[in-house]
Amino acid sequence: MPVSVKLPSEFQGIYQNLFKKNPEESTIQLVINELRRRLAEYKLMDKTFRDWYKMDFDEFKKKRVVEKSGHSFQVEEDFCDWELVLDGIKTITKELKKLAKYSLS
């Protein structure tokens, strides 16, 4: 499904100077770069949780850390956030694989 975007004039020159490609290739690269940025952010969050709890998420669940913490708000919140982070990593990795044929870098 083709998507058409009308950029304000202030963006048009910057867009052309930034990418030096046709609009289609530039937009594809923007999307791929944003997915890579989000993936890096999610991986950093996963590493932060691993470092904080000194275990991966599967071990965190198996050791029932939430229950052992007395269902502390922070630990439950970390559980939910960590689960979302791992889902994000999986989803974005899958999307990037689908778009790999368009990747220019």
mmCIF file of C-alpha atoms in Angstrom, residues 5-104:
data_model
loop_
_atom_site.group_PDB
_atom_site.id
_atom_site.type_symbol
_atom_site.label_atom_id
_atom_site.label_comp_id
_atom_site.label_asym_id
_atom_site.label_seq_id
_atom_site.Cartn_x
_atom_site.Cartn_y
_atom_site.Cartn_z
ATOM 1 C CA VAL A 5 3.460 12.229 2.904
ATOM 2 C CA LYS A 6 3.505 15.970 2.331
ATOM 3 C CA LEU A 7 6.412 17.495 4.213
ATOM 4 C CA PRO A 8 6.414 21.127 5.305
ATOM 5 C CA SER A 9 8.803 23.178 3.171
ATOM 6 C CA GLU A 10 11.267 23.504 6.074
ATOM 7 C CA PHE A 11 11.778 19.733 6.021
ATOM 8 C CA GLN A 12 12.103 19.236 2.281
ATOM 9 C CA GLY A 13 15.582 20.722 1.854
ATOM 10 C CA ILE A 14 16.882 19.065 5.002
ATOM 11 C CA TYR A 15 15.425 15.736 3.879
ATOM 12 C CA GLN A 16 17.095 15.977 0.475
ATOM 13 C CA ASN A 17 20.455 17.073 1.929
ATOM 14 C CA LEU A 18 20.373 14.424 4.625
ATOM 15 C CA PHE A 19 19.709 11.456 2.377
ATOM 16 C CA LYS A 20 20.851 12.383 -1.135
ATOM 17 C CA LYS A 21 18.561 9.635 -2.450
ATOM 18 C CA ASN A 22 15.111 9.472 -3.915
ATOM 19 C CA PRO A 23 12.267 9.925 -1.417
ATOM 20 C CA GLU A 24 11.260 6.250 -1.499
ATOM 21 C CA GLU A 25 14.752 4.970 -0.628
ATOM 22 C CA SER A 26 15.170 7.689 1.985
ATOM 23 C CA THR A 27 11.899 6.842 3.693
ATOM 24 C CA ILE A 28 12.720 3.134 3.681
ATOM 25 C CA GLN A 29 16.067 3.951 5.301
ATOM 26 C CA LEU A 30 14.353 6.158 7.903
ATOM 27 C CA VAL A 31 12.037 3.311 8.896
ATOM 28 C CA ILE A 32 14.865 0.770 9.062
ATOM 29 C CA ASN A 33 17.029 3.155 11.091
ATOM 30 C CA GLU A 34 14.196 3.778 13.545
ATOM 31 C CA LEU A 35 13.659 0.037 13.987
ATOM 32 C CA ARG A 36 17.395 -0.407 14.623
ATOM 33 C CA ARG A 37 17.354 2.429 17.152
ATOM 34 C CA ARG A 38 14.427 0.889 19.010
ATOM 35 C CA LEU A 39 16.072 -2.537 18.938
ATOM 36 C CA ALA A 40 19.246 -1.075 20.438
ATOM 37 C CA GLU A 41 17.184 0.647 23.131
ATOM 38 C CA TYR A 42 15.364 -2.590 23.983
ATOM 39 C CA LYS A 43 18.627 -4.550 24.091
ATOM 40 C CA LEU A 44 20.106 -1.969 26.443
ATOM 41 C CA MET A 45 17.059 -2.254 28.699
ATOM 42 C CA ASP A 46 17.368 -6.067 28.678
ATOM 43 C CA LYS A 47 21.042 -5.751 29.642
ATOM 44 C CA THR A 48 20.142 -3.330 32.426
ATOM 45 C CA PHE A 49 17.638 -5.806 33.881
ATOM 46 C CA ARG A 50 20.123 -8.690 33.514
ATOM 47 C CA ASP A 51 22.801 -6.698 35.305
ATOM 48 C CA TRP A 52 20.448 -5.519 38.051
ATOM 49 C CA TYR A 53 19.019 -8.963 38.828
ATOM 50 C CA LYS A 54 22.170 -10.896 37.832
ATOM 51 C CA MET A 55 20.113 -13.331 35.747
ATOM 52 C CA ASP A 56 18.160 -13.505 32.510
ATOM 53 C CA PHE A 57 14.372 -13.211 32.317
ATOM 54 C CA ASP A 58 13.723 -16.966 32.180
ATOM 55 C CA GLU A 59 15.721 -17.474 35.365
ATOM 56 C CA PHE A 60 13.947 -14.463 36.905
ATOM 57 C CA LYS A 61 10.608 -16.208 36.284
ATOM 58 C CA LYS A 62 11.825 -19.652 37.389
ATOM 59 C CA LYS A 63 13.211 -18.274 40.638
ATOM 60 C CA ARG A 64 9.862 -16.547 41.262
ATOM 61 C CA VAL A 65 11.602 -13.296 42.111
ATOM 62 C CA VAL A 66 8.312 -11.373 42.119
ATOM 63 C CA GLU A 67 6.778 -13.682 44.721
ATOM 64 C CA LYS A 68 9.960 -13.747 46.805
ATOM 65 C CA SER A 69 9.997 -9.949 46.847
ATOM 66 C CA GLY A 70 6.566 -9.979 48.475
ATOM 67 C CA HIS A 71 5.093 -8.686 45.222
ATOM 68 C CA SER A 72 6.953 -5.413 45.582
ATOM 69 C CA PHE A 73 5.646 -2.810 43.162
ATOM 70 C CA GLN A 74 9.102 -2.166 41.698
ATOM 71 C CA VAL A 75 9.852 -5.844 41.070
ATOM 72 C CA GLU A 76 6.427 -6.447 39.507
ATOM 73 C CA GLU A 77 6.894 -3.375 37.335
ATOM 74 C CA ASP A 78 10.331 -4.640 36.284
ATOM 75 C CA PHE A 79 8.803 -8.023 35.440
ATOM 76 C CA CYS A 80 6.199 -6.401 33.168
ATOM 77 C CA ASP A 81 8.688 -3.999 31.592
ATOM 78 C CA TRP A 82 11.235 -6.762 31.015
ATOM 79 C CA GLU A 83 8.598 -8.946 29.379
ATOM 80 C CA LEU A 84 7.615 -6.054 27.079
ATOM 81 C CA VAL A 85 11.271 -5.405 26.245
ATOM 82 C CA LEU A 86 11.822 -9.027 25.213
ATOM 83 C CA ASP A 87 8.650 -8.984 23.122
ATOM 84 C CA GLY A 88 9.865 -5.770 21.485
ATOM 85 C CA ILE A 89 13.227 -7.354 20.669
ATOM 86 C CA LYS A 90 11.492 -10.361 19.118
ATOM 87 C CA THR A 91 9.013 -8.255 17.132
ATOM 88 C CA ILE A 92 11.543 -5.753 15.805
ATOM 89 C CA THR A 93 14.033 -8.478 14.912
ATOM 90 C CA LYS A 94 11.299 -10.170 12.896
ATOM 91 C CA GLU A 95 10.390 -6.879 11.182
ATOM 92 C CA LEU A 96 14.020 -6.138 10.318
ATOM 93 C CA LYS A 97 14.393 -9.602 8.777
ATOM 94 C CA LYS A 98 11.355 -8.908 6.589
ATOM 95 C CA LEU A 99 12.879 -5.593 5.512
ATOM 96 C CA ALA A 100 16.460 -6.859 5.062
ATOM 97 C CA LYS A 101 16.154 -6.820 1.274
ATOM 98 C CA TYR A 102 15.630 -3.038 1.437
ATOM 99 C CA SER A 103 18.516 -2.293 3.772
ATOM 100 C CA LEU A 104 21.117 -0.048 2.183
#
